[in-house]
Short mmCIF file of C-alpha atoms and ligand atoms in Angstrom, two decimals:
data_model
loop_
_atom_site.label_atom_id
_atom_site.label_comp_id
_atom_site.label_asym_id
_atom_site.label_seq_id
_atom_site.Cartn_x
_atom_site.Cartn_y
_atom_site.Cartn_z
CA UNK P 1 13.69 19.96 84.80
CA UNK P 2 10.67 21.66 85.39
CA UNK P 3 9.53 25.12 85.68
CA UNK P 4 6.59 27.41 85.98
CA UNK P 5 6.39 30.26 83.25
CA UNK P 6 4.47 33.11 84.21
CA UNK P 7 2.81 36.85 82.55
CA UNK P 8 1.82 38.32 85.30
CA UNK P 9 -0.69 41.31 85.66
CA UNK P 10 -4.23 40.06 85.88
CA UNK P 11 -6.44 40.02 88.79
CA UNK P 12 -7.57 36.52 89.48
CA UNK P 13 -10.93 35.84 90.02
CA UNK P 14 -13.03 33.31 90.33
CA UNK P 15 -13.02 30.38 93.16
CA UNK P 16 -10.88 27.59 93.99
CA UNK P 17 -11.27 24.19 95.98
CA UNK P 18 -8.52 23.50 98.65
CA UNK P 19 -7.61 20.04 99.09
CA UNK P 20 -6.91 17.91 102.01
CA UNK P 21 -3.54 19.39 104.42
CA UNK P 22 -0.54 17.95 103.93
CA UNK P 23 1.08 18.01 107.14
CA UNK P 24 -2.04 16.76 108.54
CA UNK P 25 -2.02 13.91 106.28
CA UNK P 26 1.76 13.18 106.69
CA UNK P 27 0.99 11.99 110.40
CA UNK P 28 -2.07 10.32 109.70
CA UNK P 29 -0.63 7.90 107.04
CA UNK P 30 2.36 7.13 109.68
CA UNK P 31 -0.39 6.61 112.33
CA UNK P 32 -2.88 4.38 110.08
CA UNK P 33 -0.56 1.59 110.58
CA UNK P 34 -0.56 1.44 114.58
CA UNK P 35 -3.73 -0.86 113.75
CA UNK P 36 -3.72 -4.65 111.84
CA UNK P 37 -7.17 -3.09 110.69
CA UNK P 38 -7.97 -1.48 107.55
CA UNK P 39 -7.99 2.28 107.85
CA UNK P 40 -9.34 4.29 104.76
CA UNK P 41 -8.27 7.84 104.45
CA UNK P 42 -10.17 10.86 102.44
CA UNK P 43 -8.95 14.25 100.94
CA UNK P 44 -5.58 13.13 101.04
CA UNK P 45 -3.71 15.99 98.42
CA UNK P 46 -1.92 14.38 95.85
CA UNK P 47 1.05 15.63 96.20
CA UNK P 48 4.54 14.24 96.43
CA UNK P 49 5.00 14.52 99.94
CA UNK P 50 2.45 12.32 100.61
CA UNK P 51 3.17 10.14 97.95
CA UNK P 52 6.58 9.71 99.72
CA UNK P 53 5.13 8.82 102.64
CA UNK P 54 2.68 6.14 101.41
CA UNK P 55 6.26 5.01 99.67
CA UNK P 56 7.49 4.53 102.73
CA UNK P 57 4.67 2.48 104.51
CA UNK P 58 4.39 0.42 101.96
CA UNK P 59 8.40 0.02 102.04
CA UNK P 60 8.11 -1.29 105.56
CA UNK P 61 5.49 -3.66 104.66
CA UNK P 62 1.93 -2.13 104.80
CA UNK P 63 -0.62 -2.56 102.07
CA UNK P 64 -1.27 0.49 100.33
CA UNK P 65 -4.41 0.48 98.30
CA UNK P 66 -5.54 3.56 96.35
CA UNK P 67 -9.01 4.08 95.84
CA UNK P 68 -8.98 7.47 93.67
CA UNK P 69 -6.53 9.93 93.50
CA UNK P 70 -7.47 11.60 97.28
CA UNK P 71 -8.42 8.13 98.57
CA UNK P 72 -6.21 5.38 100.08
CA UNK P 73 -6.61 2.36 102.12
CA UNK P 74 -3.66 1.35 104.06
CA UNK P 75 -3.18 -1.76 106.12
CA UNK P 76 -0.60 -2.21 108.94
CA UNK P 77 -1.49 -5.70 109.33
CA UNK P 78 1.60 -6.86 107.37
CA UNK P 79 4.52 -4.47 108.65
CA UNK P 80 7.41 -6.67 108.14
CA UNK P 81 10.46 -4.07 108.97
CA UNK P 82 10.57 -1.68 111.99
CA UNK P 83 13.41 0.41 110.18
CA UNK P 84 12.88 3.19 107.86
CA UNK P 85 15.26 3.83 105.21
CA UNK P 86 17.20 7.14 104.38
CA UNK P 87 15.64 7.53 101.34
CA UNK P 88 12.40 8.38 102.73
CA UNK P 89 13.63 10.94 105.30
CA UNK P 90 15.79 12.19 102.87
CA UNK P 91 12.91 13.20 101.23
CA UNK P 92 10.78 14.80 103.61
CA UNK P 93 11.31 14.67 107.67
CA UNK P 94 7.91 13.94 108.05
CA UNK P 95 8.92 10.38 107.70
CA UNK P 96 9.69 10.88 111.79
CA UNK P 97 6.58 10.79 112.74
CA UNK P 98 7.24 6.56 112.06
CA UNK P 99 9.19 6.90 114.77
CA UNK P 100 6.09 7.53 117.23
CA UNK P 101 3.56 5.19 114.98
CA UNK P 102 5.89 2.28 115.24
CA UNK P 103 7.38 2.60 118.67
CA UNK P 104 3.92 2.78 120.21
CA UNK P 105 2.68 0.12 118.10
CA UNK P 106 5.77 -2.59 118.36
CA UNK P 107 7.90 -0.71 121.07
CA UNK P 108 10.59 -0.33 118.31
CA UNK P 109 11.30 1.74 115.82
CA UNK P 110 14.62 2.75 114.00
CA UNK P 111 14.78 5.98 111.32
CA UNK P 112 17.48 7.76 109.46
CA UNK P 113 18.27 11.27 111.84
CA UNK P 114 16.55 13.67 109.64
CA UNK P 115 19.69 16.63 108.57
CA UNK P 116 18.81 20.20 108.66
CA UNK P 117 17.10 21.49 105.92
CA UNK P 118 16.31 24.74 104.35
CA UNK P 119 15.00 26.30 106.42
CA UNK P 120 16.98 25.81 109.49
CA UNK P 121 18.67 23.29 111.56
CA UNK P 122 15.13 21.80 112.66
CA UNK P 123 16.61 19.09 115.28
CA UNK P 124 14.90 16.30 116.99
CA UNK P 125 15.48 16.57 120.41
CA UNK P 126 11.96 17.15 121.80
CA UNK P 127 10.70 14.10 119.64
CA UNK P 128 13.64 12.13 121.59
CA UNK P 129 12.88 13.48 125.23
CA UNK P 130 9.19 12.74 125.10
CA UNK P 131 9.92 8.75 123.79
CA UNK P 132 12.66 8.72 126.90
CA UNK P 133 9.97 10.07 129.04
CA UNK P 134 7.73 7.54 128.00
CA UNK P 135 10.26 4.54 129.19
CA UNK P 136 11.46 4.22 125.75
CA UNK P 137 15.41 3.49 125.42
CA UNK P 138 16.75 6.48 122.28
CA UNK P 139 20.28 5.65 120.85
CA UNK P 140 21.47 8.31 117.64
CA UNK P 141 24.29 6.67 116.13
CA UNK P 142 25.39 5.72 112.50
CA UNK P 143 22.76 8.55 111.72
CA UNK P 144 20.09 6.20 112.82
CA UNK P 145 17.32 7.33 115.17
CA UNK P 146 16.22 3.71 117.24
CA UNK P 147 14.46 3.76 119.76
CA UNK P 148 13.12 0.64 121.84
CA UNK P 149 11.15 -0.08 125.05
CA UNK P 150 9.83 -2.99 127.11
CA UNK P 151 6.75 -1.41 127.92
CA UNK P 152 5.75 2.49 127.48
CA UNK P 153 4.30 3.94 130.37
CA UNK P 154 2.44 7.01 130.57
CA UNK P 155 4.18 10.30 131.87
CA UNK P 156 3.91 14.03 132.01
CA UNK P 157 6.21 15.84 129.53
CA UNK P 158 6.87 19.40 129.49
CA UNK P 159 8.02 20.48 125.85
CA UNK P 160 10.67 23.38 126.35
CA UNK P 161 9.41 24.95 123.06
CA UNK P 162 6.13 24.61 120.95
CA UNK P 163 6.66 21.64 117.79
CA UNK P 164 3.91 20.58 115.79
CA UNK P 165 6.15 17.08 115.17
CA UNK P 166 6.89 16.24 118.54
CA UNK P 167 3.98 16.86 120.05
CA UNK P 168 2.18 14.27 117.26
CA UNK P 169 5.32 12.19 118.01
CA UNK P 170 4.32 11.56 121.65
CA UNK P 171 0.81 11.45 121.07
CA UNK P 172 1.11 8.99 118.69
CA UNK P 173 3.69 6.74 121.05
CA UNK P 174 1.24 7.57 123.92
CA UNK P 175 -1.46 6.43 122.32
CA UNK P 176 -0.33 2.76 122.99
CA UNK P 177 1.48 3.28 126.07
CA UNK P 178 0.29 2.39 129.70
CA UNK P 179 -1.77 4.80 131.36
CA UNK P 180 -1.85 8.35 131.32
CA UNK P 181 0.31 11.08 129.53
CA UNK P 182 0.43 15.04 129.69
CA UNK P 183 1.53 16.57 127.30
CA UNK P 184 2.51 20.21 128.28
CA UNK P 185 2.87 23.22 126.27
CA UNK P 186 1.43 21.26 123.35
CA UNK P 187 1.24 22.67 119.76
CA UNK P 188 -2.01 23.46 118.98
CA UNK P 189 -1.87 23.57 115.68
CA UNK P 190 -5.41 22.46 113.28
CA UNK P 191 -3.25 19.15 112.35
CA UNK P 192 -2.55 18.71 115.91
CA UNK P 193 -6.14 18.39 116.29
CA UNK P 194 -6.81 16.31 113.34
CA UNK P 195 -4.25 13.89 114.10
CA UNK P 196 -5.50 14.03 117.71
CA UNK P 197 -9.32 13.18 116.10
CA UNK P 198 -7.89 10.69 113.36
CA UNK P 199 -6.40 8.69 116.54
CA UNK P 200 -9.45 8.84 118.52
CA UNK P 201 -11.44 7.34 116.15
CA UNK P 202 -9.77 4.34 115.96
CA UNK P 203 -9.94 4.08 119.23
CA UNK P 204 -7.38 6.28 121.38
CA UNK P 205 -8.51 8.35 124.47
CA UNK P 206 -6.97 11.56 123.60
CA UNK P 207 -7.94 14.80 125.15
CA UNK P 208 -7.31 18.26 124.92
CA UNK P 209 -5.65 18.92 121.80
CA UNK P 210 -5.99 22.52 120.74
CA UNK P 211 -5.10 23.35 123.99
CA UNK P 212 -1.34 23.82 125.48
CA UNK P 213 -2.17 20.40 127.56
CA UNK P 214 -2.99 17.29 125.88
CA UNK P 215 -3.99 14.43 127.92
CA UNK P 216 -3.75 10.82 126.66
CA UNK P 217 -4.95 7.80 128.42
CA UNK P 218 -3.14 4.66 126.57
CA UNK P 219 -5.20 2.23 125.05
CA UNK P 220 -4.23 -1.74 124.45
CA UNK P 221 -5.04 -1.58 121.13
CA UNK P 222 -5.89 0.42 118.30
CA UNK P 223 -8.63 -0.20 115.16
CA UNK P 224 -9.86 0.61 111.84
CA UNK P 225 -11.55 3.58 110.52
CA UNK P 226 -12.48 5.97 107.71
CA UNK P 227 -11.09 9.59 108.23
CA UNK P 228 -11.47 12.71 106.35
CA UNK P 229 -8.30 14.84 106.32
CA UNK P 230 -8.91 18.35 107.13
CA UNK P 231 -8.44 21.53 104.36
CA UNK P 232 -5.23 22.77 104.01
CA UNK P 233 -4.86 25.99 105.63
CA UNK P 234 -1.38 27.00 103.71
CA UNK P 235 -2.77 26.18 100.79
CA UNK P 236 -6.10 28.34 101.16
CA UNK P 237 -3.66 31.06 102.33
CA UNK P 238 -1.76 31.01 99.85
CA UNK P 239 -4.51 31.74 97.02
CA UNK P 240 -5.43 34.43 99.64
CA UNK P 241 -2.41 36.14 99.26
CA UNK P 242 -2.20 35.43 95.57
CA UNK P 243 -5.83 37.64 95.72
CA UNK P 244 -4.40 40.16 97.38
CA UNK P 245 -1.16 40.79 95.76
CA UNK P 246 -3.20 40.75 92.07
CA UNK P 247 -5.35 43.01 93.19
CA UNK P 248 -7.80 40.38 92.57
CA UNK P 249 -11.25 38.48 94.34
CA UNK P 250 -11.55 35.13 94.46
CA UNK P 251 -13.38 32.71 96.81
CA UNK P 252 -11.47 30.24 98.56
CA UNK P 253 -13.72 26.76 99.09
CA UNK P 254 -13.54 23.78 101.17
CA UNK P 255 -11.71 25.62 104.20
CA UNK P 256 -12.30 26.26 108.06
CA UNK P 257 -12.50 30.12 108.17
CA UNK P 258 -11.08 30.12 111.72
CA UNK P 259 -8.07 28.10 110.69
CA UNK P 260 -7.04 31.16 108.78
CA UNK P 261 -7.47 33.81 111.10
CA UNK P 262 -3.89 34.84 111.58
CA UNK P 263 -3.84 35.70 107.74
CA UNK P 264 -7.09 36.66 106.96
CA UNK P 265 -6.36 39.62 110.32
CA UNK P 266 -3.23 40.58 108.11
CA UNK P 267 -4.64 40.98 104.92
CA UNK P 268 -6.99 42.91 106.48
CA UNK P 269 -4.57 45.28 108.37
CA UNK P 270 -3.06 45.61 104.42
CA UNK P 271 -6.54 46.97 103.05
CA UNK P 272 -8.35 43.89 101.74
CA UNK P 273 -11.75 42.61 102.12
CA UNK P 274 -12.59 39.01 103.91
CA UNK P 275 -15.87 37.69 104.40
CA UNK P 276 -15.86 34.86 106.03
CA UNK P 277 -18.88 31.53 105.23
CA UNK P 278 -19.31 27.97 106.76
CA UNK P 279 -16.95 26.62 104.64
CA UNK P 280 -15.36 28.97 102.16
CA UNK P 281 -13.84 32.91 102.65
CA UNK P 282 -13.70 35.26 99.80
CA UNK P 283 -11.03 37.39 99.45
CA UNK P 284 -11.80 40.88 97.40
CA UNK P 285 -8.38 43.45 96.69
CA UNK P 286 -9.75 44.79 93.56
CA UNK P 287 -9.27 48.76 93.91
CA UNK P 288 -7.69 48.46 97.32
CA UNK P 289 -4.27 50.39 97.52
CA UNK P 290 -2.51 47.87 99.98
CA UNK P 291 -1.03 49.19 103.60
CA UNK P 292 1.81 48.66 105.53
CA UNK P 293 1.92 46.13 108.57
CA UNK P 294 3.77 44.26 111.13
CA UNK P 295 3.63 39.99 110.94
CA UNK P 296 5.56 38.01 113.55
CA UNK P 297 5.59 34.15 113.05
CA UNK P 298 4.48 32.65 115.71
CA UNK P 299 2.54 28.73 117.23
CA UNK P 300 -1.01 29.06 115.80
CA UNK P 301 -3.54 30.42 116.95
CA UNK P 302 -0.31 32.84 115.72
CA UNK P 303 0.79 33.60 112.15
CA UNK P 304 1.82 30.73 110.49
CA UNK P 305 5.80 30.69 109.15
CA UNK P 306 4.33 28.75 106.45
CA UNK P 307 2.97 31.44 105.61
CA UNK P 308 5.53 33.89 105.74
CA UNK P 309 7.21 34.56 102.67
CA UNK P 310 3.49 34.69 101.09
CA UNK P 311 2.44 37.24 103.20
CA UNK P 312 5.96 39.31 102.66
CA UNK P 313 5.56 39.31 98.84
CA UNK P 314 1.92 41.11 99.31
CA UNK P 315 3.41 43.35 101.61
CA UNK P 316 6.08 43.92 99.34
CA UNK P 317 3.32 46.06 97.23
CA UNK P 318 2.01 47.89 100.11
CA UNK P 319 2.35 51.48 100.41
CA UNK P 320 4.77 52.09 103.31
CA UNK P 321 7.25 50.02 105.33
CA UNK P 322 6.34 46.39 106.30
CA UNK P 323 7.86 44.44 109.01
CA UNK P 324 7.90 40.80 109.02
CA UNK P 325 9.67 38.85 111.94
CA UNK P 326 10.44 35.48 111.75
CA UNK P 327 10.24 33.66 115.27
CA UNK P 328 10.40 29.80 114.60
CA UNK P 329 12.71 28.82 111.94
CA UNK P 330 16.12 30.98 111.74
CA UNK P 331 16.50 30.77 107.75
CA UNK P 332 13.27 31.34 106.50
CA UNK P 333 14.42 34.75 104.44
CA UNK P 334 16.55 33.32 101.58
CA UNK P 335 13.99 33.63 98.69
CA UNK P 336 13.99 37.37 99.70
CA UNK P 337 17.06 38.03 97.34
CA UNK P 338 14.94 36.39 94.46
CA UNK P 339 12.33 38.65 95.37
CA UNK P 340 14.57 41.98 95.19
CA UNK P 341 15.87 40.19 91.93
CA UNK P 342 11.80 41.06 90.99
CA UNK P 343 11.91 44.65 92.20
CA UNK P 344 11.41 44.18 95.52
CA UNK P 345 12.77 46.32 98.09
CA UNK P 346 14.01 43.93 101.70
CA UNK P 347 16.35 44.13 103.71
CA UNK P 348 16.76 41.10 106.38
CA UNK P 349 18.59 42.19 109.75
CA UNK P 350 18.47 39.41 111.73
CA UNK P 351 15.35 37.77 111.91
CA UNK P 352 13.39 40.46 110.84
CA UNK P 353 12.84 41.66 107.02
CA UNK P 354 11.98 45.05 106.58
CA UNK P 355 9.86 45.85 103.49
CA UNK P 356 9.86 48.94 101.30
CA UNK P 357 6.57 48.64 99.42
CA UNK P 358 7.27 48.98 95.46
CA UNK P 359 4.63 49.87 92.70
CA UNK P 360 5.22 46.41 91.14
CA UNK P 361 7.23 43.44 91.06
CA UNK P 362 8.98 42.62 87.74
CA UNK P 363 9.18 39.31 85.70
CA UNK P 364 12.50 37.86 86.43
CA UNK P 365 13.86 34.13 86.24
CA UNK P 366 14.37 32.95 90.05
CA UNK P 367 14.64 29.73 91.50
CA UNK P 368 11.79 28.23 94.55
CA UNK P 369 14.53 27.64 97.94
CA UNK P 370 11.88 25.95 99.49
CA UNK P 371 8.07 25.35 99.35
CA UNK P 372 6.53 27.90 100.37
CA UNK P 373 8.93 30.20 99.53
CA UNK P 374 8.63 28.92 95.97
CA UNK P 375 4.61 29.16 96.34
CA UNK P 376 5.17 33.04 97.42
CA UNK P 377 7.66 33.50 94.20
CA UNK P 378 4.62 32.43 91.68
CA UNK P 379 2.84 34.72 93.54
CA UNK P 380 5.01 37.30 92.94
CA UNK P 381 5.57 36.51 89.40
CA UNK P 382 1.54 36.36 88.76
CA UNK P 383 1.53 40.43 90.14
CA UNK P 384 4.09 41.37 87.87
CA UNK P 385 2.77 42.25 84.64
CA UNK P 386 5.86 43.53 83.22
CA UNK P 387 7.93 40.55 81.88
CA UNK P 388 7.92 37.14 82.08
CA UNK P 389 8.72 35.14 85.52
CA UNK P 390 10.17 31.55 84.92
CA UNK P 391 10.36 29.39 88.48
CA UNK P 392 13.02 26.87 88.61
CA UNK P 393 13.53 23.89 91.00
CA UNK P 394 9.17 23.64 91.24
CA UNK P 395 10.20 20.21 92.54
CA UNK P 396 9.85 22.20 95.88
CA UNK P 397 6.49 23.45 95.40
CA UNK P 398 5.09 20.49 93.88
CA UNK P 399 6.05 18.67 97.27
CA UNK P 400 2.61 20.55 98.78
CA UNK P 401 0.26 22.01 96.22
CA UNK P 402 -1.73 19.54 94.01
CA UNK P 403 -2.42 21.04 90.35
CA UNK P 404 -0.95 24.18 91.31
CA UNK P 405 -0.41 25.93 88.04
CA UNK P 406 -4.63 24.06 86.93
CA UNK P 407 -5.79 25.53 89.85
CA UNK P 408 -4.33 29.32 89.38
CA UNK P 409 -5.36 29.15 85.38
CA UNK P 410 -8.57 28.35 86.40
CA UNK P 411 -8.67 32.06 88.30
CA UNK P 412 -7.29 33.69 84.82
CA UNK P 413 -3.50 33.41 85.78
CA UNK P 414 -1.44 32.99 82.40
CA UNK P 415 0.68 30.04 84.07
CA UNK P 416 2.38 26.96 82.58
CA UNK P 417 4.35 23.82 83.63
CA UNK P 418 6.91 23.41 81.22
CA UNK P 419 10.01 21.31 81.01
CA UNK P 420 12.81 22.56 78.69
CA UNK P 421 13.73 25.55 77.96
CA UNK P 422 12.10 25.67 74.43
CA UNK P 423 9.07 25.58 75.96
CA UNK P 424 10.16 28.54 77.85
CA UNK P 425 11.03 30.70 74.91
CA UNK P 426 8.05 29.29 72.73
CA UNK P 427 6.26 30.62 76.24
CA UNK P 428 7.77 33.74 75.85
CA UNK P 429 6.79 34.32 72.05
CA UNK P 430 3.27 33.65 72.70
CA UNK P 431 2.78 36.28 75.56
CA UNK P 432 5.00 38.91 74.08
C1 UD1 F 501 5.85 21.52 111.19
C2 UD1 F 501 5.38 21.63 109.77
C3 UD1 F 501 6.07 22.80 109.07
C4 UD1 F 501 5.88 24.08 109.87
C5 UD1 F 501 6.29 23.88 111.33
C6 UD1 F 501 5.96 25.08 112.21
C7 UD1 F 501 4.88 19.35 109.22
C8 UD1 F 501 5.23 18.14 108.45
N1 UD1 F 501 5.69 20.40 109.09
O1 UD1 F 501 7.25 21.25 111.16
O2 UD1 F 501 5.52 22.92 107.77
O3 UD1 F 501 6.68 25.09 109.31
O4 UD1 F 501 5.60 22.75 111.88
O5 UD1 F 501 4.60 25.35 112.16
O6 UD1 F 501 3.87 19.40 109.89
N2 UD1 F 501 12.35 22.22 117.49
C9 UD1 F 501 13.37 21.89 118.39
N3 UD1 F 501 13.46 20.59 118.78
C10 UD1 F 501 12.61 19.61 118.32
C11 UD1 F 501 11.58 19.98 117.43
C12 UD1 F 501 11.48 21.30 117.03
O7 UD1 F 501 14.14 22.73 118.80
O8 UD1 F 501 12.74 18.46 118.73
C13 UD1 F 501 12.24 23.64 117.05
C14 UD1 F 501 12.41 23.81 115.55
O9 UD1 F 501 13.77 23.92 115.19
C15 UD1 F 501 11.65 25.09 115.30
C16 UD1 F 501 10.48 24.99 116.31
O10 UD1 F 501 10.91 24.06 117.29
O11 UD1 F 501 12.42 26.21 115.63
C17 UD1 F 501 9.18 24.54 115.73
O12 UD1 F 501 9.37 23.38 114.96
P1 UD1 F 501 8.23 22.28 114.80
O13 UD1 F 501 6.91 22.85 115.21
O14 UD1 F 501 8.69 21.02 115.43
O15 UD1 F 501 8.23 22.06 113.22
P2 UD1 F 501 8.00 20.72 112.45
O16 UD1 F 501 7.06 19.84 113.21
O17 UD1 F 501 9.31 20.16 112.01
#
């Protein structure tokens, strides 16, 4: 089983390149197939979600070709099943997004109905009203998702509440349906956009994403391309906190500054610098005694939940009491008892935790819930320079950050991937 050992206490400097974004990525692999073309896709992270979902592509019949290790080409020429199995949803819901890709593509499509997961109950429904809306005929049963339609014809579709996923579901069905589609109250997340511009160049008439109202004009058919994935905004945010909450200064490359407003405006409020380039944004805490603020998780252009539990282990250290709400998911808290296991000083009423900065965190042994919670864990555990912080269940964090551990040694961090626990204590030795 692996784990991430840490000694905590330095300030990490230096800079870091941010890879491709996952959940951008996720979509685009399921929507490279809605063409019998090739499609070649760049800055794919190499991570195991993705790997997953190439799994699952090529499970269903597509060729999956992989030119280096953030290069593949895929080819839906040869899709010889319109059902995806269990397995791959089982492993990351993403897999839905098949659901849009191959009903607008064959006008069937059958995938396991994803469960709840750990972060809340994260249902379907909206995914499901938009394919009705578009003519398509949805049947849950046997905990099978199919849906099926003659033709899809264009519509206008209100979503009740802001999704990332079913918004890209019903772009990606629409995409292929007949005539036009509106799409309102829209996500407008950066991966709605860069699924939205992946489509469009192989050949969709998609407008508007970004916006609350995406407009889609349905195309007959769709065709090859070469696409470069977008940076990863989590990621980059991530390292930012990790910056902040070592006190540290490190330059974050490869990333759209505006993507992270939302944090970069928090870690500001706490007391760090940003400066903001073309492509990269520096973050500089060295010296800076961090400050109290409020976060509430909201749709981007809000604060991203992703980022949460990140952002709540810097303000863990802040001087003062911290507020963060949690407004999309309704069990995004449960690494906070890991955290207090490290010093910190939560409390979670509701949906909100309230945050009694502490001097330091302390090593402790604590297991990742989820991914980013287990992200904002090593973060913690690289602050803490009393002790030694070992990670357990990193399968969760190795699901959406590529080299991890390479990239945060590579700032001075005293990390390692080990795998039993004699590596642990032989860890131990050599930093005590
Ligand atoms: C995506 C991201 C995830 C991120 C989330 C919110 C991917 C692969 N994952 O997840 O990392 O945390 O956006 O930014 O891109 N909802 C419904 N009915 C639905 C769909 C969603 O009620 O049919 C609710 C959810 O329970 C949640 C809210 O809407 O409360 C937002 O979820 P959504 O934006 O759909 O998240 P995902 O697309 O699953």
């Amino acid at each position: 089983m692996e784990q991430f050992v840490i000694k905590g206490g330095k300030p990490l400097t230096g800079s870091v390149e941010i890879g491709g974004a996952k959940n951008a990525a996720l979509a685009i692999i399921a929507a490279a197939i809605m063409t019998d073309e090739d499609v070649v896709i760049e800055n794919l992270p190499n991570v195991n979600d993705v790997n997953v979902m190439l799994g699952a592509i090529e499970d269903i019949g597509a060729k999956v070709e992989r030119k280096d290790k953030h290069t593949v080409k895929v080819n839906g020429a040869t899709i010889g099943s319109l059902s995806v199995d269990y397995d791959y949803i089982k492993k990351i819901r993403a897999s839905y997004y098949l659901l849009g890709a191959l009903l607008g593509k064959y006008k069937k499509a059958e995938v396991a109905l994803p469960g709840g997961c750990a972060i809340g109950a994260r249902p379907i429904d909206l995914h499901l009203k938009g394919f009705r809306a578009l003519g398509a005929t949805v049947d849950t049963k046997y905990g099978l998702v199919s849906a099926e339609a003659e033709r899809l014809i264009g519509n206008d579709i209100y979503m009740d509440k802001v999704s990332v996923g079913a918004t890209i579901n019903i772009m990606m069905a629409a995409a292929l349906a007949e005539g036009k589609t509106i799409i309102e109250n829209a996500a407008k997340e950066p991966h709605v956009v860069d699924v939205a511009n992946f489509l469009n160049s192989m050949g969709a008439n998609i407008r508007g994403a970004g916006t609350d109202v995406i407009r889609v004009v349905g195309v007959e058919k769709l065709h090859g391309t070469e696409y470069s994935v977008i940076p990863d905004q989590i990621e980059a945010g991530t390292f930012m906190c990790a910056a902040a909450a070592t006190h540290g200064n490190i330059l974050i490359k490869n990333v759209i500054p505006k993507h992270l407003e939302a944090t970069s405006a928090k870690l500001i409020d706490a007391g760090c610098i940003i400066e903001e380039y073309d492509d990269s944004v520096r973050v500089i805490a060295t010296n800076v005694e961090l400050q109290h603020t409020a976060v509430t998780t909201l749709p981007y252009p809000g604060f991203p939940t992703d980022m949460q539990p990140q952002m709540t282990v810097v303000l863990g250290l802040a001087h003062g009491t911290s507020t963060v709400t949690e407004s999309i998911f309704e069990n995004r808290f449960k690494y906070v008892d890991e955290l207090s296991r490290m010093g910190g000083h939560i409390q979670v009423e509701s949906n909100i935790a309230i945050i009694t900065g502490v001097d330091k965190y302390t090593g402790a042994r604590v297991s990742a819930p989820d991914l980013r919670a287990g992200a904002a864990l090593v973060v913690a555990g690289l602050s803490a320079d009393e002790g030694v912080t070992v990670v357990d269940d990193i399968h969760y964090i190795l699901r959406g950050y590529e080299d991890f551990d390479g990239k945060l040694r590579a700032l001075g961090a005293n990390i390692e991937l080990v795998n039993s626990e004699r590596e642990v204590q032989k860890f131990i030795l050599q930093v005590s």
